PDB file of C-alpha atoms in Angstrom:
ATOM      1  CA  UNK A  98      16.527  -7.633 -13.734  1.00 62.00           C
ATOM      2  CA  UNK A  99      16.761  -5.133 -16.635  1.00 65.00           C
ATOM      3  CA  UNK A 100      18.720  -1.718 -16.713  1.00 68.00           C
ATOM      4  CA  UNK A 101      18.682   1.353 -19.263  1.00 72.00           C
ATOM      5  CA  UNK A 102      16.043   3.357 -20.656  1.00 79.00           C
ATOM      6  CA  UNK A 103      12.614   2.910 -20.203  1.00 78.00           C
ATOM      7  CA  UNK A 104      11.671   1.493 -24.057  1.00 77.00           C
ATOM      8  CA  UNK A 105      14.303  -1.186 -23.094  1.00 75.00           C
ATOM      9  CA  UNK A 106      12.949  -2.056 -19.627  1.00 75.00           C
ATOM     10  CA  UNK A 107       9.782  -2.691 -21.203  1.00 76.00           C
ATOM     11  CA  UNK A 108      10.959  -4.683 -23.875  1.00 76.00           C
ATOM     12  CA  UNK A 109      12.737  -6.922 -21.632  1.00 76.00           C
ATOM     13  CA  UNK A 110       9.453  -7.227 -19.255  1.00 76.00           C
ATOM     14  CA  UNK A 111       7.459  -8.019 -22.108  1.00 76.00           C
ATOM     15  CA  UNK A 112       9.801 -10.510 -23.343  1.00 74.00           C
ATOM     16  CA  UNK A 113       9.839 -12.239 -20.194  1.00 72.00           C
ATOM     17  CA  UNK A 114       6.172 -12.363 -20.004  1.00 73.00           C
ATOM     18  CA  UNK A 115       5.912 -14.111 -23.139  1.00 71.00           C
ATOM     19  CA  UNK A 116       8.468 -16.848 -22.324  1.00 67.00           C
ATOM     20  CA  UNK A 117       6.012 -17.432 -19.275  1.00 65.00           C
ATOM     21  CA  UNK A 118       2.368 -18.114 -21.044  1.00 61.00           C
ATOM     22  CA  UNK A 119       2.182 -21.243 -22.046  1.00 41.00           C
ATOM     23  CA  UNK A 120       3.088 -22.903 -25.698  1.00 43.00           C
ATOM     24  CA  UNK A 121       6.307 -20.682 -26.181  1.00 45.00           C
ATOM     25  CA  UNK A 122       4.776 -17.862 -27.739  1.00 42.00           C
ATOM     26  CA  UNK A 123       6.063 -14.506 -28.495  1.00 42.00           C
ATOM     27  CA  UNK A 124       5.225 -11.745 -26.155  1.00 42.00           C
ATOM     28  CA  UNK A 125       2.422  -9.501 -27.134  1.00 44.00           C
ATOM     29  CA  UNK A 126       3.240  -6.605 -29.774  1.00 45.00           C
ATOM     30  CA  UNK A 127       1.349  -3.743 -27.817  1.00 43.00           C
ATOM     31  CA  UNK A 128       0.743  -2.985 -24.278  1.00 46.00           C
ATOM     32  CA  UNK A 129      -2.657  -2.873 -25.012  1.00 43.00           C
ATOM     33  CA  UNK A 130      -1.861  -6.347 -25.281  1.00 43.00           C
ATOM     34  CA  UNK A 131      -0.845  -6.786 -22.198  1.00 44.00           C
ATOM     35  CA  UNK A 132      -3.453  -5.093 -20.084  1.00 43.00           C
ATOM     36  CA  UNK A 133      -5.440  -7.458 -22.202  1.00 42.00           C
ATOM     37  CA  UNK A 134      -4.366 -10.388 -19.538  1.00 46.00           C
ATOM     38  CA  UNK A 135      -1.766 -12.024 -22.049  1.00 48.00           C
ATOM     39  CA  UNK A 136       1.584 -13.246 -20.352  1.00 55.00           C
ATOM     40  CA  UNK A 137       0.312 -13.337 -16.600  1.00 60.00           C
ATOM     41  CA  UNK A 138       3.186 -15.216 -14.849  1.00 66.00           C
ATOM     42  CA  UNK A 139       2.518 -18.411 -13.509  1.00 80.00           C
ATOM     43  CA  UNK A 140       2.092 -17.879  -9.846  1.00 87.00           C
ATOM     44  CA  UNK A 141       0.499 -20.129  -7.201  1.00 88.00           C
ATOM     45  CA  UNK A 142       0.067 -17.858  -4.539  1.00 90.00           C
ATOM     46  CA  UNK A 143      -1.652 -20.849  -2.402  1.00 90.00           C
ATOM     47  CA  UNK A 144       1.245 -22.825  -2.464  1.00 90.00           C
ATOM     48  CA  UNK A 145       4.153 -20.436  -1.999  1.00 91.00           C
ATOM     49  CA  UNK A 146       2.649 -18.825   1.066  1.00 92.00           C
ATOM     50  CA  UNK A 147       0.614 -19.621   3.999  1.00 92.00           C
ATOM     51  CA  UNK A 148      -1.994 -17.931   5.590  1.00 90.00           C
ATOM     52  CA  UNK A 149      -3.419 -17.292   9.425  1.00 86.00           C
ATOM     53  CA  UNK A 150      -5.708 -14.834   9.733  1.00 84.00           C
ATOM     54  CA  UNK A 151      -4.192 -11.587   8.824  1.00 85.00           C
ATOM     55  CA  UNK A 152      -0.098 -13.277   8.992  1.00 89.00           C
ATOM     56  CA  UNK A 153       1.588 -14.562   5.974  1.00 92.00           C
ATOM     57  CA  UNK A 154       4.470 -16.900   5.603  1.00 92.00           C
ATOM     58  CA  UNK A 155       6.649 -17.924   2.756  1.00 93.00           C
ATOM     59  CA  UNK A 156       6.262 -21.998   2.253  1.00 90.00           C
ATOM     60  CA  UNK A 157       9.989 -22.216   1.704  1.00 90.00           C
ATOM     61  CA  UNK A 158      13.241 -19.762   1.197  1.00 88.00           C
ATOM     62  CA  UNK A 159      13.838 -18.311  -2.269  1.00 87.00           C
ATOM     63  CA  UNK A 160      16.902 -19.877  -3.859  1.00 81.00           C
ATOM     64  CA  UNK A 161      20.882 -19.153  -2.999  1.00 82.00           C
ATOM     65  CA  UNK A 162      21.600 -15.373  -3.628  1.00 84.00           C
ATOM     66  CA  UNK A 163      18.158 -13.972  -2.273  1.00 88.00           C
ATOM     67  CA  UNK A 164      18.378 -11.626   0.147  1.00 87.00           C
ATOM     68  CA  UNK A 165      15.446 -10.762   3.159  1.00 89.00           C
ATOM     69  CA  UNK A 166      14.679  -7.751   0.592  1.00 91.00           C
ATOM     70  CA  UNK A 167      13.699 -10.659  -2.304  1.00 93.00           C
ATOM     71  CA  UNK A 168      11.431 -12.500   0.091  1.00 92.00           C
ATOM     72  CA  UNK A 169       9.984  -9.016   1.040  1.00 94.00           C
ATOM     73  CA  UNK A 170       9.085  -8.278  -2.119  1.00 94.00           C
ATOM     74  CA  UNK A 171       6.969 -11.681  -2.480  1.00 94.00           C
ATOM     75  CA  UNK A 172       5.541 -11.073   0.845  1.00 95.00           C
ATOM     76  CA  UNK A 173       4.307  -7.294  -0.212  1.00 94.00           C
ATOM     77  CA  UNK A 174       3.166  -8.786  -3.504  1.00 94.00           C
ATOM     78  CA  UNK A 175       1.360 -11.779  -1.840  1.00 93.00           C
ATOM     79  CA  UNK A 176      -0.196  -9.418   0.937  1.00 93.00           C
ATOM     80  CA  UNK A 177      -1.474  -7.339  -1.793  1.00 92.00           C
ATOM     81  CA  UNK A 178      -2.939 -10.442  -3.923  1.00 92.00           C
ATOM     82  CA  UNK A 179      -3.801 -12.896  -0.999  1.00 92.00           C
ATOM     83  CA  UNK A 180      -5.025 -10.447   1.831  1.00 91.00           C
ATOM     84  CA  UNK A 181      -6.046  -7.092  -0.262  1.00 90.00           C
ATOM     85  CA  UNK A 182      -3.057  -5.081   1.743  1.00 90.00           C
ATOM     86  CA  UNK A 183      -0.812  -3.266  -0.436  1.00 90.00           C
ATOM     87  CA  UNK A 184       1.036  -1.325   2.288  1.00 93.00           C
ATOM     88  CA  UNK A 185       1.466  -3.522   5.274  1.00 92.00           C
ATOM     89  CA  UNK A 186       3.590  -1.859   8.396  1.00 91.00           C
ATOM     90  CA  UNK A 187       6.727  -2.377   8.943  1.00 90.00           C
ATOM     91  CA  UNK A 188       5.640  -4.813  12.314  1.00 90.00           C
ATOM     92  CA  UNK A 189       3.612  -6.784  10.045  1.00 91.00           C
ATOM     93  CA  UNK A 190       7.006  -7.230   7.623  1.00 91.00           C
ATOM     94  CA  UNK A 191       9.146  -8.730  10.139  1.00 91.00           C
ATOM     95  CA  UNK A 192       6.827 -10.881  11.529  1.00 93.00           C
ATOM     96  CA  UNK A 193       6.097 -12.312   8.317  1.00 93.00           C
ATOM     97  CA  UNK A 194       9.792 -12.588   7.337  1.00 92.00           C
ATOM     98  CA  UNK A 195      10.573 -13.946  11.010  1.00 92.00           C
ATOM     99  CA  UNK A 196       7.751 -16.767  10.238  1.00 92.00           C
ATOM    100  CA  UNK A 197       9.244 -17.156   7.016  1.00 91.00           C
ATOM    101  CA  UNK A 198      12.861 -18.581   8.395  1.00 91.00           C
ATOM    102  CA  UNK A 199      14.184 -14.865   7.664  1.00 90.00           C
ATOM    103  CA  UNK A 200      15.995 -13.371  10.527  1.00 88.00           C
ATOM    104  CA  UNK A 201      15.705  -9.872  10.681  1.00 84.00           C
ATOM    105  CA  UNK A 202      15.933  -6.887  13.127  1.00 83.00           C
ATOM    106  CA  UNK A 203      15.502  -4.218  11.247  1.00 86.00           C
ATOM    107  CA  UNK A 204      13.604  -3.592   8.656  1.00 85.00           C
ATOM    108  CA  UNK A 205      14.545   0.052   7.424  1.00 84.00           C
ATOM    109  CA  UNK A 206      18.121  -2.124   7.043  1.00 87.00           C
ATOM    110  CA  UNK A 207      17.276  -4.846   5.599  1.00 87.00           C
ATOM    111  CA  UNK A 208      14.886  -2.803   2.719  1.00 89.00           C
ATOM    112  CA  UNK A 209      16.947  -0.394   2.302  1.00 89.00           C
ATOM    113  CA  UNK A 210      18.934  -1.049  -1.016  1.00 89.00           C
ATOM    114  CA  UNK A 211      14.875  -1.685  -2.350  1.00 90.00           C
ATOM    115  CA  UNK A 212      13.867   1.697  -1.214  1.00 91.00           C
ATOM    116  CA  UNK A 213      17.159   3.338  -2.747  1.00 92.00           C
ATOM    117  CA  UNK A 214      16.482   0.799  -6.199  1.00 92.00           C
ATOM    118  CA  UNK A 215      13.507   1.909  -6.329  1.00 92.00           C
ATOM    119  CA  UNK A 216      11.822  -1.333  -6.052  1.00 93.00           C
ATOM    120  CA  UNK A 217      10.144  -0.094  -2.543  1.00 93.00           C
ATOM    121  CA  UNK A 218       7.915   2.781  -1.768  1.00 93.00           C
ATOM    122  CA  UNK A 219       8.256   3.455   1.989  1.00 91.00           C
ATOM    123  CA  UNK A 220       5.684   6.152   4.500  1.00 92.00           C
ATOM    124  CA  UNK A 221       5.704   6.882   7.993  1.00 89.00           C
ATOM    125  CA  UNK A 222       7.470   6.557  10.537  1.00 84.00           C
ATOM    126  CA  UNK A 223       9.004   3.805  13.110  1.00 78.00           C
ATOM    127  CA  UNK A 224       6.027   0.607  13.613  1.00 71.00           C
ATOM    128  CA  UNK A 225       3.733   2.988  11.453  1.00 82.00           C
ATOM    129  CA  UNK A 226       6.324   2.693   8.622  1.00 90.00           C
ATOM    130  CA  UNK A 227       4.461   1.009   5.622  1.00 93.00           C
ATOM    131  CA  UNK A 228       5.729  -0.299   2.549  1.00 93.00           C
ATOM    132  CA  UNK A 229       4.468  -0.917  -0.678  1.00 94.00           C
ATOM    133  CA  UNK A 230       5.760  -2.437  -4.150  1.00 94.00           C
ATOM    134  CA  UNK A 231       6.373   0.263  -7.093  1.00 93.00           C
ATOM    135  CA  UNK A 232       6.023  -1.444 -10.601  1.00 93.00           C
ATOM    136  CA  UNK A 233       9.887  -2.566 -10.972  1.00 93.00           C
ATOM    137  CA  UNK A 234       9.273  -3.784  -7.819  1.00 93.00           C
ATOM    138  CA  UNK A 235       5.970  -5.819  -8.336  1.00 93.00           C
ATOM    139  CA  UNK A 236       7.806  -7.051 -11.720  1.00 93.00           C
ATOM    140  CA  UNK A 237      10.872  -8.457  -9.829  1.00 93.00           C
ATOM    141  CA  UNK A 238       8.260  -9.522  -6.882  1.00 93.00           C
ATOM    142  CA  UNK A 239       6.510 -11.630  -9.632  1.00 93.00           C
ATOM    143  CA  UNK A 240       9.357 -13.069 -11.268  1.00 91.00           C
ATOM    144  CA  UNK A 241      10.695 -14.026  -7.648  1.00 92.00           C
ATOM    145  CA  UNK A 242       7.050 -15.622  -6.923  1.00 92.00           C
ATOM    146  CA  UNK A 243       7.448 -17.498 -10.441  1.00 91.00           C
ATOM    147  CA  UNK A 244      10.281 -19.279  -9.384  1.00 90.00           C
ATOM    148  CA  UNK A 245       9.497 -20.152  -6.099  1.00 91.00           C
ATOM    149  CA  UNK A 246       6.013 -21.449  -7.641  1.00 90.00           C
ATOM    150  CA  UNK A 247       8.020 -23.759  -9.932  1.00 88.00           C
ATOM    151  CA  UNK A 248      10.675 -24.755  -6.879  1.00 87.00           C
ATOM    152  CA  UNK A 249       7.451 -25.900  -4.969  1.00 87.00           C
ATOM    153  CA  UNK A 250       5.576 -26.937  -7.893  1.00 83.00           C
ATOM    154  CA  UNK A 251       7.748 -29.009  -9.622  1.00 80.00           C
ATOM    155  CA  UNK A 252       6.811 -27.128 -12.922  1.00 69.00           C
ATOM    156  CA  UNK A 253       8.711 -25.458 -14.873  1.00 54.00           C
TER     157      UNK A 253
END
């Protein structure tokens, strides 16, 4: 996670992206660069998460410290990759993270320090609440879904 101005966010993201591709290199110089394709994480989205139908399930937990708010931001990210649903409903959420080994009741609750972080976009109301990733939040989503691909994985 990065704080403080926005030229120092994006440093930090773009340093991180670089220690990701392969061979060590140094992050790209431009953001040109990176819309390019350059310093992709390394994310196995078929074997962090399982899918049946329209339902998605985490393969295992995320690692000591992660809340139900980390594993919903790999779930939002995955839904959006995987199924081609950005903004999946609050019911959809909870069943996910339920199927995942994540008990929750409430999901309002349980996302609501993402919402307030900004990590979380949220619209609606009640079961036709919907949530969707904003960029910090697709940037932590991916970094969480990097190291649950290497937990699984094996690699590094």
């Amino acid at each position: 996670e990065a704080e403080g101005t926005p030229e120092f966010v994006h440093q930090e993201s773009r340093e991180f992206l670089g220690s990701l591709r392969q061979g060590g290199s140094q992050a790209p110089a431009s953001p040109a660069a990176d819309a390019a394709g350059f310093g992709q994480p390394n994310i196995s989205w078929e074997a962090i998460t399982e899918t049946r139908g329209r339902n998605l399930q985490l393969r295992a937990k995320l690692g000591a410290g992660k809340t139900e708010k980390d594993a919903c931001l790999v779930l939002l990210a995955a839904s959006h990759k995987i199924l081609s649903q950005p903004k999946p409903t609050a019911t959809q959420l909870a069943k996910w993270l339920r199927s995942s080994g994540y008990p929750i009741i409430r999901m309002d609750r349980a996302l609501q320090d993402g919402v307030q972080q900004g990590e979380i976009l949220s619209s609606g109301s009640r079961r036709a609440r919907r949530y969707e990733l904003t960029v910090p939040g697709r940037l932590k989503a991916f970094i969480l879904a990097n190291q649950l691909t290497a937990t699984i994985t094996g690699k590094a």
